[in-house]
Amino acid sequence: MPESEAIFAPSPDRQAAEQPEGILSCFHCGLPVPKGATYSARVLGEDRPMCCPGCKAVAEAIVEGGMEDYYRYRTEASPQGHELVPRELESLRLYDREALQRSFVTRDGDLREAALILEGMTCPACVWLNEKYVRALPGVIAFSINYSTQRARVQWDDRQIQLSDILQAITSLGYSAHPFDAGRQEASAKRERTVALRRVGVAGLSMMQVMMLAIALYSGDFSGMDEALRNYLRWASLLLTLPVMFYSASGFFISAWRELKIKRLGMDLPISLTLGLSFIASVWATVTQSGEVYFDTVTMFVFLLLTGRYLEMVARHKASAAADALVKLLPTIAARITAQGEEEMIPVIELNSGDRVRIRPGESVPADGVVIEGRSSVDESLLTGESLPSGRGVGDVLIGGSVNVESPLLMRVDKVGADTMLSSILRLLDRAQAEKPRIGEIADRAAQWFVLGLLITSALVAAWWWVHEPARAFWVVISLLAITCPCALGLATPAALTAATGSLTRLGLLVTRGHALETLAKTNHVVFDKTGTLTYGRLTLEKIIPLPDAGMDTEQILAVAAALERASEHPVAKAILADAPAGISAESIRALPGQGIEGWVDGQRYRVGNADFAAQLAQQNAAQKSPVTPDESGTLVLLANEQRALGWLVLRDKARDEAREVISDLHARGIKVSLLSGDRPAEAQRMGASLGIKQIFGGLHPQDKLEQLRRFQGDGDVVLMVGDGVNDAPVLAGAQVSLAMGGGTQLAQSSADMILLSENLRHIPAGLNVARKTMRIIHENLAWALGYNIIAIPAAAAGFVPPWLAAIGMSLSSLVVVLNALRLRRA
């Protein structure tokens, strides 16, 4: 065995004594490698086993730092356990604790999903780098980043990888990642703005000083200048440029190096080459006292680029304002009522299902729950888009993030943390903004090849100018590298999507899939379900039909029926009681499930329910015949006493007030409208005809609906399916784009590409407008990005564009794309 091998093996005597035969030992610390662990690091030309990410990270850092001889000449094992794990990694491991994950992680068996904040990203290339690296980790199922909000969503298998491992992987790239927290995100955004503004300030101050010295140098070229003074001004310019290069411009070089380390040509590489080559050439000219210096160009280039990126960042923050507003809805503390009836103020994160919470007027609801005491109005405008407060009383549901308007409420907590409706909305919104439509994916792929093409073009241009006019070759190439802007291609789609989804969220229309807006813009056929979609999904009392010889008018029939139904929770009972005045009461009430209710009112026995059940009571009188069923659609309820049938109550699911107006609007746009319903064909026909729908299909089972939808698609239609309920889930999933009503079942909502939280059908045409405007703006952005480069590259290659103008052009190119996308905030 070579001497070096004998020395750098970690504590071989101790290993042999403590480790059973066949067990691998960590090359760094000597501890046993856990079963199933696959960590390794390349040390001294070989892949060495490591017991954990901490050892792996330390070993790689030692090797990358040029200190590999540490392993060759060490005489004892490296520190163990807690000593070898960096403090940062220890803090990241706190996020693996179940108690801490409860507030931000959703679980489905061993599958986990969480929202993260990423800090340090400066351009779309950073998004690509992080996504590519993290998705390659074993156990990571999905990882997507929304550049506009700086938020990421990660899904992983907890059996293969821990959340701390994912966070550490991101940290190893030079970025910072931590679980999403509204306050921390706001602080991060503020810090990002402060640092960016400080870099702009340093670059601006240095640029002004260097420009003044440059004016003196340029004047000296015409009027003559002492050589010593010339050298002094050059050295002064160099010193003033150093803070710009090593502080203000450091982000460009760090980003380019990150990408080169994983063998990728990123968008910051041309900028870094431009700055580096210009600075090195100027330093060489200063040291050798020959040639020209361009410190003024370097400082101005950095200042203009940073100013453009700062304005772009401010615009990006505005584009994500709607999502940020949702994030801030939940309060940080809540008033919990103890078992002794005392009130205590606790952090919202400590709430548990079953806790009782008091909500005073003006306070936000801290979690999802049910009212158990009090009555008030609740403002849900930021969640649903509806401006008017809604009444809430005992038994009604409260949504976390809504605001209590009038009176105190006592609530029982049902859902907390990641299980609340607000958390679900944020997850769906993040997913929609992170997913890219097909046109965005094409643009991203084009941007990746753009840099390689640019570098090849620059080399060819440099060769041509070197042959024909060597004195200008260097600065022509600098201008060419500076003026091109692949960032605009990368920003064209996400900037527009973020602004559009924010605008729609304010309307109460939540986009949950990235492709939804692209497909919605192409929609030419809208298919509605009936119950709960075109209708309110609840029965209302339409009319009362007294029978001949009943001896009772409509008010008396309603009063008796209401007295019988008062204790029932059945939808029919709620519809009858909604229109009934408080009055007489019933006794000895007996409910028969599926049939109706029997009871005594003012000494007489009555029944209310289906025709057979109620008529049986009256038919005990042999002279009484079964009543004739009226020719009415809807739900028919019969009231009878022991003498005779008294009257019919006709209940229907009422069409939404705006339904006819919305369908008329869709027809005016040239969009086909159809109705698919599982209700009786006659009832579906009546409802559809009353709303102006011509294609009506009733009596359909879920599979029938799906088959009819496929027939529409077979005719070439791009179908938007609008539905509600469990039986709509298959057809929602089968449509090119789908929308679920906000009050629908969880299954229906998860199958849909969009959710109408406001349940206001008027927002469907508004959504179509925004979708079409979004695609138009995306096309405008891509056209601008391509057109700009098509014009700018030949102009720079021909020597018509000086470096300072190239810097302005590059900054404006990205800024124009973001500002154009911001027009969607007014959609």
mmCIF file of C-alpha atoms in Angstrom, residues 86-221:
data_model
loop_
_atom_site.group_PDB
_atom_site.id
_atom_site.type_symbol
_atom_site.label_atom_id
_atom_site.label_comp_id
_atom_site.label_asym_id
_atom_site.label_seq_id
_atom_site.Cartn_x
_atom_site.Cartn_y
_atom_site.Cartn_z
ATOM 1 C CA PRO A 86 -22.228 23.365 9.046
ATOM 2 C CA ARG A 87 -24.406 25.594 11.214
ATOM 3 C CA GLU A 88 -26.501 26.503 8.169
ATOM 4 C CA LEU A 89 -27.240 22.841 7.438
ATOM 5 C CA GLU A 90 -28.232 22.269 11.068
ATOM 6 C CA SER A 91 -30.716 25.139 10.840
ATOM 7 C CA LEU A 92 -32.106 23.756 7.577
ATOM 8 C CA ARG A 93 -32.707 20.391 9.242
ATOM 9 C CA LEU A 94 -35.178 22.061 11.581
ATOM 10 C CA TYR A 95 -37.543 22.181 8.608
ATOM 11 C CA ASP A 96 -37.684 18.365 8.611
ATOM 12 C CA ARG A 97 -39.569 18.353 11.917
ATOM 13 C CA GLU A 98 -43.189 17.261 11.658
ATOM 14 C CA ALA A 99 -44.427 19.955 14.064
ATOM 15 C CA LEU A 100 -42.825 22.716 11.993
ATOM 16 C CA GLN A 101 -43.940 21.278 8.644
ATOM 17 C CA ARG A 102 -47.568 21.282 9.757
ATOM 18 C CA SER A 103 -47.895 24.970 8.893
ATOM 19 C CA PHE A 104 -46.516 24.888 5.349
ATOM 20 C CA VAL A 105 -46.353 21.284 4.042
ATOM 21 C CA THR A 106 -49.234 19.297 2.561
ATOM 22 C CA ARG A 107 -49.070 15.507 2.779
ATOM 23 C CA ASP A 108 -50.401 12.650 0.698
ATOM 24 C CA GLY A 109 -48.908 9.517 2.213
ATOM 25 C CA ASP A 110 -45.144 9.793 1.747
ATOM 26 C CA LEU A 111 -45.534 12.531 -0.863
ATOM 27 C CA ARG A 112 -44.942 16.044 0.478
ATOM 28 C CA GLU A 113 -45.470 19.440 -1.139
ATOM 29 C CA ALA A 114 -44.347 22.870 0.069
ATOM 30 C CA ALA A 115 -43.986 26.461 -1.086
ATOM 31 C CA LEU A 116 -40.531 28.042 -0.860
ATOM 32 C CA ILE A 117 -39.044 31.508 -1.188
ATOM 33 C CA LEU A 118 -35.882 31.749 -3.290
ATOM 34 C CA GLU A 119 -33.501 34.652 -2.817
ATOM 35 C CA GLY A 120 -30.675 35.721 -5.097
ATOM 36 C CA MET A 121 -32.332 35.191 -8.495
ATOM 37 C CA THR A 122 -31.588 38.019 -10.918
ATOM 38 C CA CYS A 123 -32.911 36.804 -14.281
ATOM 39 C CA PRO A 124 -34.867 33.940 -15.915
ATOM 40 C CA ALA A 125 -31.602 31.999 -16.308
ATOM 41 C CA CYS A 126 -31.490 31.609 -12.523
ATOM 42 C CA VAL A 127 -34.904 29.948 -12.706
ATOM 43 C CA TRP A 128 -33.682 27.485 -15.334
ATOM 44 C CA LEU A 129 -30.547 26.661 -13.330
ATOM 45 C CA ASN A 130 -32.413 25.944 -10.086
ATOM 46 C CA GLU A 131 -35.180 23.955 -11.762
ATOM 47 C CA LYS A 132 -32.751 21.772 -13.709
ATOM 48 C CA TYR A 133 -30.539 21.097 -10.682
ATOM 49 C CA VAL A 134 -33.269 20.369 -8.120
ATOM 50 C CA ARG A 135 -35.374 18.217 -10.463
ATOM 51 C CA ALA A 136 -32.370 15.933 -10.911
ATOM 52 C CA LEU A 137 -32.221 15.142 -7.171
ATOM 53 C CA PRO A 138 -33.393 11.588 -6.305
ATOM 54 C CA GLY A 139 -36.829 11.740 -4.708
ATOM 55 C CA VAL A 140 -37.812 15.157 -6.096
ATOM 56 C CA ILE A 141 -41.021 14.680 -8.085
ATOM 57 C CA ALA A 142 -41.686 18.241 -9.207
ATOM 58 C CA PHE A 143 -40.012 21.630 -8.785
ATOM 59 C CA SER A 144 -41.154 24.849 -10.440
ATOM 60 C CA ILE A 145 -40.324 28.507 -9.829
ATOM 61 C CA ASN A 146 -42.349 31.639 -10.477
ATOM 62 C CA TYR A 147 -39.746 34.277 -11.330
ATOM 63 C CA SER A 148 -42.124 37.205 -10.823
ATOM 64 C CA THR A 149 -42.978 36.270 -7.227
ATOM 65 C CA GLN A 150 -39.637 34.556 -6.438
ATOM 66 C CA ARG A 151 -41.661 31.636 -5.060
ATOM 67 C CA ALA A 152 -41.155 27.954 -5.802
ATOM 68 C CA ARG A 153 -43.272 24.851 -5.309
ATOM 69 C CA VAL A 154 -41.561 21.551 -4.600
ATOM 70 C CA GLN A 155 -43.009 18.041 -4.346
ATOM 71 C CA TRP A 156 -40.898 15.197 -2.990
ATOM 72 C CA ASP A 157 -40.964 11.624 -1.703
ATOM 73 C CA ASP A 158 -40.109 11.778 1.980
ATOM 74 C CA ARG A 159 -38.757 8.213 1.910
ATOM 75 C CA GLN A 160 -35.964 9.208 -0.501
ATOM 76 C CA ILE A 161 -35.087 12.793 0.354
ATOM 77 C CA GLN A 162 -35.694 15.321 3.124
ATOM 78 C CA LEU A 163 -36.719 18.935 2.674
ATOM 79 C CA SER A 164 -33.432 20.066 4.255
ATOM 80 C CA ASP A 165 -31.534 18.190 1.521
ATOM 81 C CA ILE A 166 -33.436 20.116 -1.142
ATOM 82 C CA LEU A 167 -32.808 23.445 0.590
ATOM 83 C CA GLN A 168 -29.114 22.564 0.946
ATOM 84 C CA ALA A 169 -28.896 21.700 -2.759
ATOM 85 C CA ILE A 170 -30.255 25.145 -3.654
ATOM 86 C CA THR A 171 -27.835 26.745 -1.197
ATOM 87 C CA SER A 172 -24.924 24.917 -2.863
ATOM 88 C CA LEU A 173 -25.761 26.753 -6.108
ATOM 89 C CA GLY A 174 -25.291 30.081 -4.347
ATOM 90 C CA TYR A 175 -28.968 30.889 -3.747
ATOM 91 C CA SER A 176 -30.947 31.003 -0.509
ATOM 92 C CA ALA A 177 -34.161 29.004 -0.037
ATOM 93 C CA HIS A 178 -36.535 28.674 2.901
ATOM 94 C CA PRO A 179 -40.190 27.748 3.445
ATOM 95 C CA PHE A 180 -42.661 30.359 2.335
ATOM 96 C CA ASP A 181 -43.660 32.896 4.966
ATOM 97 C CA ALA A 182 -45.569 36.072 4.123
ATOM 98 C CA GLY A 183 -43.601 38.303 6.484
ATOM 99 C CA ARG A 184 -40.285 36.829 5.449
ATOM 100 C CA GLN A 185 -41.134 37.221 1.765
ATOM 101 C CA GLU A 186 -41.988 40.880 2.278
ATOM 102 C CA ALA A 187 -38.713 41.395 4.150
ATOM 103 C CA SER A 188 -36.861 39.541 1.375
ATOM 104 C CA ALA A 189 -38.444 41.722 -1.311
ATOM 105 C CA LYS A 190 -37.560 44.843 0.653
ATOM 106 C CA ARG A 191 -33.992 43.603 1.091
ATOM 107 C CA GLU A 192 -33.787 42.814 -2.619
ATOM 108 C CA ARG A 193 -34.885 46.356 -3.499
ATOM 109 C CA THR A 194 -32.468 47.884 -0.977
ATOM 110 C CA VAL A 195 -29.458 45.902 -2.233
ATOM 111 C CA ALA A 196 -30.359 46.604 -5.869
ATOM 112 C CA LEU A 197 -30.737 50.311 -5.180
ATOM 113 C CA ARG A 198 -27.424 50.375 -3.290
ATOM 114 C CA ARG A 199 -25.653 48.722 -6.238
ATOM 115 C CA VAL A 200 -27.230 51.242 -8.616
ATOM 116 C CA GLY A 201 -26.138 54.080 -6.313
ATOM 117 C CA VAL A 202 -22.509 52.917 -6.134
ATOM 118 C CA ALA A 203 -22.414 52.452 -9.911
ATOM 119 C CA GLY A 204 -24.020 55.860 -10.489
ATOM 120 C CA LEU A 205 -21.672 57.769 -8.191
ATOM 121 C CA SER A 206 -18.604 56.058 -9.649
ATOM 122 C CA MET A 207 -19.850 56.611 -13.180
ATOM 123 C CA MET A 208 -20.238 60.367 -12.618
ATOM 124 C CA GLN A 209 -16.732 60.684 -11.191
ATOM 125 C CA VAL A 210 -15.175 58.556 -13.938
ATOM 126 C CA MET A 211 -17.087 60.477 -16.637
ATOM 127 C CA MET A 212 -15.658 63.775 -15.359
ATOM 128 C CA LEU A 213 -12.143 62.334 -15.516
ATOM 129 C CA ALA A 214 -12.907 60.935 -18.983
ATOM 130 C CA ILE A 215 -13.875 64.392 -20.218
ATOM 131 C CA ALA A 216 -10.483 65.662 -19.095
ATOM 132 C CA LEU A 217 -8.716 62.744 -20.817
ATOM 133 C CA TYR A 218 -10.659 63.246 -24.058
ATOM 134 C CA SER A 219 -9.905 66.988 -23.941
ATOM 135 C CA GLY A 220 -6.226 66.205 -23.453
ATOM 136 C CA ASP A 221 -6.270 64.138 -26.639
#
